[in-house]
PDB file of C-alpha atoms and ligand atoms in Angstrom:
ATOM      1  CA  MET A 257      15.516   6.682  24.563  1.00  0.00           C
ATOM      2  CA  ALA A 258      17.172   6.149  21.287  1.00  0.00           C
ATOM      3  CA  GLU A 259      20.225   3.928  21.349  1.00  0.00           C
ATOM      4  CA  GLY A 260      23.772   5.061  20.236  1.00  0.00           C
ATOM      5  CA  ALA A 261      25.059   4.833  16.725  1.00  0.00           C
ATOM      6  CA  GLY A 262      24.625   1.356  15.326  1.00  0.00           C
ATOM      7  CA  GLY A 263      21.645   0.407  17.633  1.00  0.00           C
ATOM      8  CA  PRO A 264      18.420  -0.277  16.079  1.00  0.00           C
ATOM      9  CA  CYS A 265      17.151   3.328  16.778  1.00  0.00           C
ATOM     10  CA  ALA A 266      19.945   4.743  14.856  1.00  0.00           C
ATOM     11  CA  ARG A 267      18.502   3.264  11.747  1.00  0.00           C
ATOM     12  CA  PHE A 268      14.981   3.747  10.077  1.00  0.00           C
ATOM     13  CA  THR A 269      12.559   1.659   8.218  1.00  0.00           C
ATOM     14  CA  GLY A 270      12.239   2.484   4.620  1.00  0.00           C
ATOM     15  CA  VAL A 271       8.778   2.705   3.140  1.00  0.00           C
ATOM     16  CA  PHE A 272       8.001   3.158  -0.587  1.00  0.00           C
ATOM     17  CA  ASP A 273       5.355   3.025  -3.239  1.00  0.00           C
ATOM     18  CA  SER A 274       4.918   4.279  -6.779  1.00  0.00           C
ATOM     19  CA  GLY A 275       3.504   7.457  -5.312  1.00  0.00           C
ATOM     20  CA  VAL A 276       1.369   8.747  -2.589  1.00  0.00           C
ATOM     21  CA  GLY A 277      -0.547   5.400  -2.127  1.00  0.00           C
ATOM     22  CA  GLY A 278       2.057   3.976   0.432  1.00  0.00           C
ATOM     23  CA  ILE A 279       1.172   6.934   2.804  1.00  0.00           C
ATOM     24  CA  SER A 280      -2.173   5.002   3.542  1.00  0.00           C
ATOM     25  CA  VAL A 281       0.012   2.162   4.790  1.00  0.00           C
ATOM     26  CA  LEU A 282       2.543   4.450   6.489  1.00  0.00           C
ATOM     27  CA  ARG A 283      -0.389   5.977   8.531  1.00  0.00           C
ATOM     28  CA  HIS A 284      -0.910   2.461  10.091  1.00  0.00           C
ATOM     29  CA  LEU A 285       2.790   1.890  10.598  1.00  0.00           C
ATOM     30  CA  VAL A 286       3.052   5.029  12.749  1.00  0.00           C
ATOM     31  CA  ARG A 287      -0.061   4.250  14.654  1.00  0.00           C
ATOM     32  CA  GLU A 288       1.341   0.661  15.383  1.00  0.00           C
ATOM     33  CA  LEU A 289       4.863   1.647  15.854  1.00  0.00           C
ATOM     34  CA  PRO A 290       5.038   5.186  17.252  1.00  0.00           C
ATOM     35  CA  SER A 291       8.457   4.886  18.462  1.00  0.00           C
ATOM     36  CA  GLU A 292      10.030   3.957  15.257  1.00  0.00           C
ATOM     37  CA  ASP A 293      11.684   6.279  12.538  1.00  0.00           C
ATOM     38  CA  PHE A 294      10.164   5.960   8.968  1.00  0.00           C
ATOM     39  CA  ARG A 295      11.394   7.416   5.788  1.00  0.00           C
ATOM     40  CA  PHE A 296       8.731   7.400   2.962  1.00  0.00           C
ATOM     41  CA  PHE A 297       9.637   7.556  -0.635  1.00  0.00           C
ATOM     42  CA  GLY A 298       7.166   8.075  -3.362  1.00  0.00           C
ATOM     43  CA  ASP A 299       8.113   7.519  -6.939  1.00  0.00           C
ATOM     44  CA  SER A 300       5.486   9.926  -8.130  1.00  0.00           C
ATOM     45  CA  ALA A 301       7.385  10.896 -11.279  1.00  0.00           C
ATOM     46  CA  HIS A 302       6.813   7.158 -12.494  1.00  0.00           C
ATOM     47  CA  ALA A 303       3.415   6.509 -11.209  1.00  0.00           C
ATOM     48  CA  PRO A 304       1.340   4.742 -12.220  1.00  0.00           C
ATOM     49  CA  TYR A 305       3.333   1.380 -11.881  1.00  0.00           C
ATOM     50  CA  GLY A 306       0.244  -0.594 -12.354  1.00  0.00           C
ATOM     51  CA  ALA A 307       0.118  -0.633 -16.114  1.00  0.00           C
ATOM     52  CA  LYS A 308       3.869  -0.850 -16.686  1.00  0.00           C
ATOM     53  CA  ALA A 309       5.905  -4.215 -17.595  1.00  0.00           C
ATOM     54  CA  PRO A 310       6.733  -6.136 -14.419  1.00  0.00           C
ATOM     55  CA  SER A 311      10.370  -5.997 -15.503  1.00  0.00           C
ATOM     56  CA  GLU A 312      10.192  -2.178 -15.331  1.00  0.00           C
ATOM     57  CA  ILE A 313       8.472  -2.101 -11.940  1.00  0.00           C
ATOM     58  CA  TYR A 314      11.106  -4.606 -10.728  1.00  0.00           C
ATOM     59  CA  GLU A 315      13.887  -2.113 -11.827  1.00  0.00           C
ATOM     60  CA  LEU A 316      12.202   0.879 -10.288  1.00  0.00           C
ATOM     61  CA  SER A 317      11.502  -0.912  -7.215  1.00  0.00           C
ATOM     62  CA  CYS A 318      14.981  -2.376  -6.667  1.00  0.00           C
ATOM     63  CA  ALA A 319      16.698   1.124  -7.337  1.00  0.00           C
ATOM     64  CA  ILE A 320      14.522   2.630  -4.456  1.00  0.00           C
ATOM     65  CA  ALA A 321      15.193  -0.266  -2.195  1.00  0.00           C
ATOM     66  CA  ASP A 322      18.999  -0.428  -2.857  1.00  0.00           C
ATOM     67  CA  ARG A 323      19.189   3.312  -2.156  1.00  0.00           C
ATOM     68  CA  MET A 324      17.261   2.934   1.196  1.00  0.00           C
ATOM     69  CA  ILE A 325      19.428   0.077   2.325  1.00  0.00           C
ATOM     70  CA  ALA A 326      22.778   1.960   1.319  1.00  0.00           C
ATOM     71  CA  ASP A 327      21.270   4.964   3.427  1.00  0.00           C
ATOM     72  CA  GLY A 328      21.104   2.577   6.397  1.00  0.00           C
ATOM     73  CA  ALA A 329      17.482   1.199   6.375  1.00  0.00           C
ATOM     74  CA  LYS A 330      17.041  -1.551   9.087  1.00  0.00           C
ATOM     75  CA  ALA A 331      13.874  -2.921   7.215  1.00  0.00           C
ATOM     76  CA  LEU A 332      11.815  -2.107   4.264  1.00  0.00           C
ATOM     77  CA  VAL A 333       7.992  -1.851   3.549  1.00  0.00           C
ATOM     78  CA  ILE A 334       7.082  -1.988   0.099  1.00  0.00           C
ATOM     79  CA  ALA A 335       3.891  -0.223   0.503  1.00  0.00           C
ATOM     80  CA  CYS A 336       2.607  -0.971  -2.937  1.00  0.00           C
ATOM     81  CA  ASN A 337       0.626  -4.224  -4.162  1.00  0.00           C
ATOM     82  CA  THR A 338       1.976  -3.809  -7.652  1.00  0.00           C
ATOM     83  CA  ALA A 339       5.551  -3.504  -6.626  1.00  0.00           C
ATOM     84  CA  THR A 340       5.274  -6.362  -4.013  1.00  0.00           C
ATOM     85  CA  SER A 341       3.968  -8.693  -6.730  1.00  0.00           C
ATOM     86  CA  ALA A 342       6.780  -7.610  -9.191  1.00  0.00           C
ATOM     87  CA  ALA A 343       9.736  -7.428  -6.837  1.00  0.00           C
ATOM     88  CA  ALA A 344       9.416  -8.643  -3.280  1.00  0.00           C
ATOM     89  CA  PRO A 345      10.731 -12.287  -3.818  1.00  0.00           C
ATOM     90  CA  GLN A 346      13.694 -11.060  -5.705  1.00  0.00           C
ATOM     91  CA  LEU A 347      14.509  -8.333  -3.184  1.00  0.00           C
ATOM     92  CA  ARG A 348      14.123 -10.868  -0.258  1.00  0.00           C
ATOM     93  CA  ALA A 349      16.537 -13.184  -2.155  1.00  0.00           C
ATOM     94  CA  THR A 350      19.056 -10.282  -2.621  1.00  0.00           C
ATOM     95  CA  TYR A 351      18.924  -9.111   1.022  1.00  0.00           C
ATOM     96  CA  PRO A 352      18.112 -12.260   3.042  1.00  0.00           C
ATOM     97  CA  ASP A 353      19.153 -10.660   6.369  1.00  0.00           C
ATOM     98  CA  LEU A 354      16.894  -7.669   6.068  1.00  0.00           C
ATOM     99  CA  PRO A 355      13.227  -7.688   7.113  1.00  0.00           C
ATOM    100  CA  ILE A 356      11.070  -6.964   4.045  1.00  0.00           C
ATOM    101  CA  VAL A 357       7.381  -6.608   4.371  1.00  0.00           C
ATOM    102  CA  GLY A 358       5.191  -6.360   1.231  1.00  0.00           C
ATOM    103  CA  VAL A 359       1.431  -5.785   0.918  1.00  0.00           C
ATOM    104  CA  GLU A 360      -1.068  -7.791  -0.788  1.00  0.00           C
ATOM    105  CA  PRO A 361      -4.942  -7.399  -1.568  1.00  0.00           C
ATOM    106  CA  ALA A 362      -6.807  -8.242   1.782  1.00  0.00           C
ATOM    107  CA  LEU A 363      -8.718 -11.037   0.341  1.00  0.00           C
ATOM    108  CA  LYS A 364      -8.212 -13.339   3.260  1.00  0.00           C
ATOM    109  CA  PRO A 365      -9.853 -11.040   5.814  1.00  0.00           C
ATOM    110  CA  ALA A 366     -12.708 -10.377   3.416  1.00  0.00           C
ATOM    111  CA  VAL A 367     -13.375 -14.005   2.823  1.00  0.00           C
ATOM    112  CA  LEU A 368     -13.297 -14.771   6.470  1.00  0.00           C
ATOM    113  CA  ALA A 369     -15.627 -11.900   7.276  1.00  0.00           C
ATOM    114  CA  SER A 370     -19.150 -13.128   7.120  1.00  0.00           C
ATOM    115  CA  GLY A 371     -21.189 -12.003   4.127  1.00  0.00           C
ATOM    116  CA  THR A 372     -23.885 -13.260   1.795  1.00  0.00           C
ATOM    117  CA  GLY A 373     -22.978 -11.457  -1.453  1.00  0.00           C
ATOM    118  CA  ARG A 374     -19.920 -11.475  -3.700  1.00  0.00           C
ATOM    119  CA  ILE A 375     -16.362  -9.816  -3.161  1.00  0.00           C
ATOM    120  CA  LEU A 376     -15.010  -7.400  -5.392  1.00  0.00           C
ATOM    121  CA  VAL A 377     -11.328  -6.884  -5.705  1.00  0.00           C
ATOM    122  CA  MET A 378     -10.137  -3.529  -6.926  1.00  0.00           C
ATOM    123  CA  ALA A 379      -6.591  -3.424  -7.910  1.00  0.00           C
ATOM    124  CA  THR A 380      -4.003  -2.581 -10.766  1.00  0.00           C
ATOM    125  CA  GLU A 381      -3.810  -4.484 -13.936  1.00  0.00           C
ATOM    126  CA  VAL A 382      -0.500  -5.899 -12.942  1.00  0.00           C
ATOM    127  CA  THR A 383      -1.503  -6.941  -9.404  1.00  0.00           C
ATOM    128  CA  LEU A 384      -4.374  -8.700 -10.937  1.00  0.00           C
ATOM    129  CA  ALA A 385      -2.290 -10.403 -13.559  1.00  0.00           C
ATOM    130  CA  LEU A 386       0.747 -11.665 -11.659  1.00  0.00           C
ATOM    131  CA  ASP A 387       0.901 -15.061 -10.089  1.00  0.00           C
ATOM    132  CA  LYS A 388       0.936 -13.706  -6.641  1.00  0.00           C
ATOM    133  CA  PHE A 389      -2.733 -12.790  -6.696  1.00  0.00           C
ATOM    134  CA  HIS A 390      -3.781 -16.082  -8.305  1.00  0.00           C
ATOM    135  CA  ARG A 391      -1.938 -17.895  -5.516  1.00  0.00           C
ATOM    136  CA  LEU A 392      -3.836 -15.804  -3.030  1.00  0.00           C
ATOM    137  CA  SER A 393      -7.148 -16.236  -4.735  1.00  0.00           C
ATOM    138  CA  ASP A 394      -6.625 -20.031  -5.052  1.00  0.00           C
ATOM    139  CA  ARG A 395      -5.643 -20.263  -1.319  1.00  0.00           C
ATOM    140  CA  TRP A 396      -8.301 -18.191   0.379  1.00  0.00           C
ATOM    141  CA  ALA A 397     -11.096 -17.771  -2.113  1.00  0.00           C
ATOM    142  CA  GLU A 398     -12.176 -21.234  -3.215  1.00  0.00           C
ATOM    143  CA  GLY A 399     -15.937 -21.551  -3.114  1.00  0.00           C
ATOM    144  CA  THR A 400     -16.423 -17.794  -2.900  1.00  0.00           C
ATOM    145  CA  GLU A 401     -17.541 -15.621  -5.713  1.00  0.00           C
ATOM    146  CA  VAL A 402     -14.845 -13.058  -6.391  1.00  0.00           C
ATOM    147  CA  GLU A 403     -15.144 -10.225  -8.999  1.00  0.00           C
ATOM    148  CA  THR A 404     -11.987  -8.313  -9.967  1.00  0.00           C
ATOM    149  CA  VAL A 405     -11.668  -4.948 -11.672  1.00  0.00           C
ATOM    150  CA  ALA A 406      -8.499  -3.256 -12.870  1.00  0.00           C
ATOM    151  CA  CYS A 407      -9.126   0.362 -11.893  1.00  0.00           C
ATOM    152  CA  ASN A 408      -7.074   2.017 -14.747  1.00  0.00           C
ATOM    153  CA  GLY A 409      -6.975   5.750 -14.142  1.00  0.00           C
ATOM    154  CA  LEU A 410      -7.752   5.884 -10.434  1.00  0.00           C
ATOM    155  CA  VAL A 411      -3.965   6.062  -9.308  1.00  0.00           C
ATOM    156  CA  GLU A 412      -3.460   9.106 -11.528  1.00  0.00           C
ATOM    157  CA  ARG A 413      -6.509  10.917 -10.046  1.00  0.00           C
ATOM    158  CA  VAL A 414      -5.252  10.182  -6.393  1.00  0.00           C
ATOM    159  CA  GLU A 415      -1.849  11.396  -7.320  1.00  0.00           C
ATOM    160  CA  ARG A 416      -3.298  14.659  -8.347  1.00  0.00           C
ATOM    161  CA  GLY A 417      -4.558  15.066  -4.856  1.00  0.00           C
ATOM    162  CA  ASN A 418      -8.063  16.610  -5.592  1.00  0.00           C
ATOM    163  CA  LEU A 419     -10.096  13.643  -4.195  1.00  0.00           C
ATOM    164  CA  ASP A 420     -13.345  15.326  -4.463  1.00  0.00           C
ATOM    165  CA  ALA A 421     -12.972  16.262  -8.047  1.00  0.00           C
ATOM    166  CA  PRO A 422     -16.080  15.376 -10.074  1.00  0.00           C
ATOM    167  CA  ASP A 423     -13.962  13.069 -12.448  1.00  0.00           C
ATOM    168  CA  VAL A 424     -13.031  10.889  -9.497  1.00  0.00           C
ATOM    169  CA  ILE A 425     -16.571   9.891  -8.906  1.00  0.00           C
ATOM    170  CA  GLU A 426     -17.355   9.611 -12.746  1.00  0.00           C
ATOM    171  CA  LEU A 427     -14.386   7.330 -13.184  1.00  0.00           C
ATOM    172  CA  LEU A 428     -15.488   5.107  -9.992  1.00  0.00           C
ATOM    173  CA  GLU A 429     -19.113   5.214 -11.304  1.00  0.00           C
ATOM    174  CA  SER A 430     -17.867   3.757 -14.736  1.00  0.00           C
ATOM    175  CA  LEU A 431     -15.405   1.216 -13.074  1.00  0.00           C
ATOM    176  CA  ILE A 432     -17.489  -0.129 -10.201  1.00  0.00           C
ATOM    177  CA  GLY A 433     -20.981   1.197 -10.669  1.00  0.00           C
ATOM    178  CA  PRO A 434     -21.891  -1.942 -12.333  1.00  0.00           C
ATOM    179  CA  TYR A 435     -21.257  -3.796  -9.150  1.00  0.00           C
ATOM    180  CA  ARG A 436     -23.707  -1.768  -7.156  1.00  0.00           C
ATOM    181  CA  GLY A 437     -26.014  -4.150  -5.207  1.00  0.00           C
ATOM    182  CA  LYS A 438     -24.112  -7.163  -6.415  1.00  0.00           C
ATOM    183  CA  VAL A 439     -21.242  -7.258  -4.050  1.00  0.00           C
ATOM    184  CA  ASP A 440     -21.029  -6.854  -0.191  1.00  0.00           C
ATOM    185  CA  ARG A 441     -17.250  -6.784   0.467  1.00  0.00           C
ATOM    186  CA  VAL A 442     -14.776  -4.821  -1.414  1.00  0.00           C
ATOM    187  CA  VAL A 443     -11.091  -5.343  -1.288  1.00  0.00           C
ATOM    188  CA  LEU A 444      -8.932  -2.027  -1.890  1.00  0.00           C
ATOM    189  CA  GLY A 445      -5.944  -3.969  -3.469  1.00  0.00           C
ATOM    190  CA  CYS A 446      -3.984  -0.880  -4.382  1.00  0.00           C
ATOM    191  CA  THR A 447      -2.644   1.302  -1.691  1.00  0.00           C
ATOM    192  CA  HIS A 448      -3.859   4.579  -3.384  1.00  0.00           C
ATOM    193  CA  TYR A 449      -7.375   3.463  -3.000  1.00  0.00           C
ATOM    194  CA  PRO A 450      -8.046   3.992   0.749  1.00  0.00           C
ATOM    195  CA  PHE A 451      -7.710   7.693   0.061  1.00  0.00           C
ATOM    196  CA  VAL A 452     -10.927   7.562  -1.970  1.00  0.00           C
ATOM    197  CA  ARG A 453     -12.884   4.926   0.279  1.00  0.00           C
ATOM    198  CA  ARG A 454     -15.719   7.503   0.996  1.00  0.00           C
ATOM    199  CA  GLN A 455     -16.160   7.941  -2.681  1.00  0.00           C
ATOM    200  CA  ILE A 456     -16.003   4.207  -3.322  1.00  0.00           C
ATOM    201  CA  ALA A 457     -18.625   3.773  -0.595  1.00  0.00           C
ATOM    202  CA  GLN A 458     -20.719   6.483  -2.171  1.00  0.00           C
ATOM    203  CA  VAL A 459     -20.927   4.588  -5.501  1.00  0.00           C
ATOM    204  CA  LEU A 460     -21.129   1.114  -4.069  1.00  0.00           C
ATOM    205  CA  GLY A 461     -23.634   1.930  -1.216  1.00  0.00           C
ATOM    206  CA  ASP A 462     -23.711  -0.510   1.733  1.00  0.00           C
ATOM    207  CA  VAL A 463     -20.477  -2.616   1.416  1.00  0.00           C
ATOM    208  CA  ARG A 464     -17.608  -3.313   3.694  1.00  0.00           C
ATOM    209  CA  LEU A 465     -14.210  -2.252   2.696  1.00  0.00           C
ATOM    210  CA  PHE A 466     -11.045  -4.137   3.290  1.00  0.00           C
ATOM    211  CA  ASP A 467      -7.326  -2.956   2.841  1.00  0.00           C
ATOM    212  CA  GLY A 468      -3.983  -4.409   4.029  1.00  0.00           C
ATOM    213  CA  GLY A 469      -2.611  -1.413   5.972  1.00  0.00           C
ATOM    214  CA  ALA A 470      -3.141  -2.583   9.526  1.00  0.00           C
ATOM    215  CA  GLY A 471      -1.981  -6.195   8.845  1.00  0.00           C
ATOM    216  CA  THR A 472       1.187  -4.868   7.164  1.00  0.00           C
ATOM    217  CA  ALA A 473       1.860  -2.823  10.227  1.00  0.00           C
ATOM    218  CA  ARG A 474       1.401  -5.690  12.551  1.00  0.00           C
ATOM    219  CA  GLN A 475       3.756  -7.874  10.404  1.00  0.00           C
ATOM    220  CA  LEU A 476       6.468  -5.143  10.473  1.00  0.00           C
ATOM    221  CA  ARG A 477       6.153  -5.160  14.341  1.00  0.00           C
ATOM    222  CA  ARG A 478       6.538  -9.011  14.324  1.00  0.00           C
ATOM    223  CA  LEU A 479       9.631  -8.914  11.955  1.00  0.00           C
ATOM    224  CA  LEU A 480      11.462  -6.076  13.854  1.00  0.00           C
ATOM    225  CA  GLY A 481      10.763  -7.874  17.128  1.00  0.00           C
ATOM    226  CA  GLN A 482      12.056 -11.109  15.901  1.00  0.00           C
ATOM    227  CA  GLY A 483      15.236  -9.346  14.689  1.00  0.00           C
ATOM    228  CA  GLY A 484      15.674  -7.480  17.898  1.00  0.00           C
ATOM    229  CA  LEU A 485      15.246  -4.284  15.861  1.00  0.00           C
ATOM    230  CA  LEU A 486      12.536  -2.541  17.754  1.00  0.00           C
ATOM    231  CA  CYS A 487      13.147   0.905  19.329  1.00  0.00           C
ATOM    232  CA  ASP A 488      12.441   1.429  23.045  1.00  0.00           C
ATOM    233  CA  GLU A 489       8.761   2.136  23.436  1.00  0.00           C
ATOM    234  CA  ASP A 490       9.311   5.469  25.502  1.00  0.00           C
ATOM    235  CA  ARG A 491      11.052   6.922  22.648  1.00  0.00           C
ATOM    236  CA  GLN A 492       9.291   9.288  20.131  1.00  0.00           C
ATOM    237  CA  GLY A 493       9.633   8.180  16.547  1.00  0.00           C
ATOM    238  CA  SER A 494       9.802  10.365  13.376  1.00  0.00           C
ATOM    239  CA  VAL A 495       8.474  10.317   9.842  1.00  0.00           C
ATOM    240  CA  SER A 496      10.134  11.984   6.876  1.00  0.00           C
ATOM    241  CA  PHE A 497       8.900  12.131   3.170  1.00  0.00           C
ATOM    242  CA  ALA A 498      10.673  12.409  -0.158  1.00  0.00           C
ATOM    243  CA  SER A 499       9.438  12.122  -3.634  1.00  0.00           C
ATOM    244  CA  SER A 500      10.856  11.796  -7.166  1.00  0.00           C
ATOM    245  CA  ILE A 501       8.714  14.891  -7.773  1.00  0.00           C
ATOM    246  CA  ASP A 502      10.815  17.013  -5.603  1.00  0.00           C
ATOM    247  CA  THR A 503       8.803  20.076  -5.198  1.00  0.00           C
ATOM    248  CA  PRO A 504       7.452  21.790  -2.017  1.00  0.00           C
ATOM    249  CA  GLY A 505       3.998  21.423  -3.490  1.00  0.00           C
ATOM    250  CA  GLU A 506       4.334  17.701  -3.957  1.00  0.00           C
ATOM    251  CA  LEU A 507       5.598  17.151  -0.371  1.00  0.00           C
ATOM    252  CA  GLU A 508       2.807  19.356   0.869  1.00  0.00           C
ATOM    253  CA  LEU A 509       0.530  16.950  -0.738  1.00  0.00           C
ATOM    254  CA  TYR A 510       2.271  13.937   0.879  1.00  0.00           C
ATOM    255  CA  ARG A 511       2.004  15.542   4.346  1.00  0.00           C
ATOM    256  CA  ARG A 512      -1.670  16.469   3.845  1.00  0.00           C
ATOM    257  CA  LEU A 513      -2.636  12.849   2.954  1.00  0.00           C
ATOM    258  CA  PHE A 514      -0.507  11.603   5.900  1.00  0.00           C
ATOM    259  CA  SER A 515      -2.699  13.766   8.372  1.00  0.00           C
ATOM    260  CA  GLN A 516      -5.924  12.242   7.119  1.00  0.00           C
ATOM    261  CA  PRO A 517      -7.418   9.548   9.632  1.00  0.00           C
ATOM    262  CA  CYS A 518      -6.727   6.021   8.587  1.00  0.00           C
TER     263      CYS A 518
HETATM  264  N1  DGL B 885      -0.248   1.998  -4.907  1.00  0.00           N
HETATM  265  C1  DGL B 885       0.202   0.993  -5.662  1.00  0.00           C
HETATM  266  C2  DGL B 885      -0.456  -0.502  -5.451  1.00  0.00           C
HETATM  267  O1  DGL B 885      -0.815  -0.716  -4.226  1.00  0.00           O
HETATM  268  C3  DGL B 885       0.602   1.056  -7.262  1.00  0.00           C
HETATM  269  C4  DGL B 885      -0.413   1.964  -7.929  1.00  0.00           C
HETATM  270  C5  DGL B 885       0.207   2.270  -9.258  1.00  0.00           C
HETATM  271  O2  DGL B 885       1.339   3.048  -9.381  1.00  0.00           O
HETATM  272  O3  DGL B 885      -0.370   1.877 -10.357  1.00  0.00           O
HETATM  273  O4  DGL B 885      -0.563  -1.264  -6.221  1.00  0.00           O
END
């Protein structure tokens, strides 16, 4: 059962993204930690973050994090590769006692998975440009052939919610079609992209797809456990949604994406 006021279960984990993408991570969080309470915020009014200046992404991310912490969050998940790259170190420095989990492109598992071909990393312009990705690549991908593609326009199409629209496949064809037959592992380095994994596989054919959702959920479990912040396991957790586009239709889209299988 939930503890009384002030106990770990009186408080929630805040999860945020530039928009709907973080819901692909939230699904893993709820599957891994069904007794926890999660509050999701999608900044869809400002999406996409991935082509903005890092300083603007930092400001937007800090404003969301500050609000969630003021509302009583016991932990934060930055369910956005772009915001993690632009803001996670500074947020951890500002809130040293708060568990803050970020996401990063799942390059490590893709490298460690056996394969004979090259790896393709799909991500936003900012994620691919910032130091965090270069450090990740230097650490794990030395000696592995890695291609990167900034998928401009894809986040906007996922935000629209019509994932089977012809222009989704058309855009994917122009962005990643040239890699068909040339890569065997694909890293979905933006949390929006798991929502179009079927369409990505349709364009690329026989490839293995990697995303960071499950690893992020395990990391949150570890940090909550270390901090004595886990709720009792016999308790039923909850999920709530909020968006900077505060309309019933937008929140309906959030719930629809959340109900899709991981
Ligand atoms: N979902 C985000 C990510 O993981 C950001 C996408 C965007 O807003 O450009 O990078």
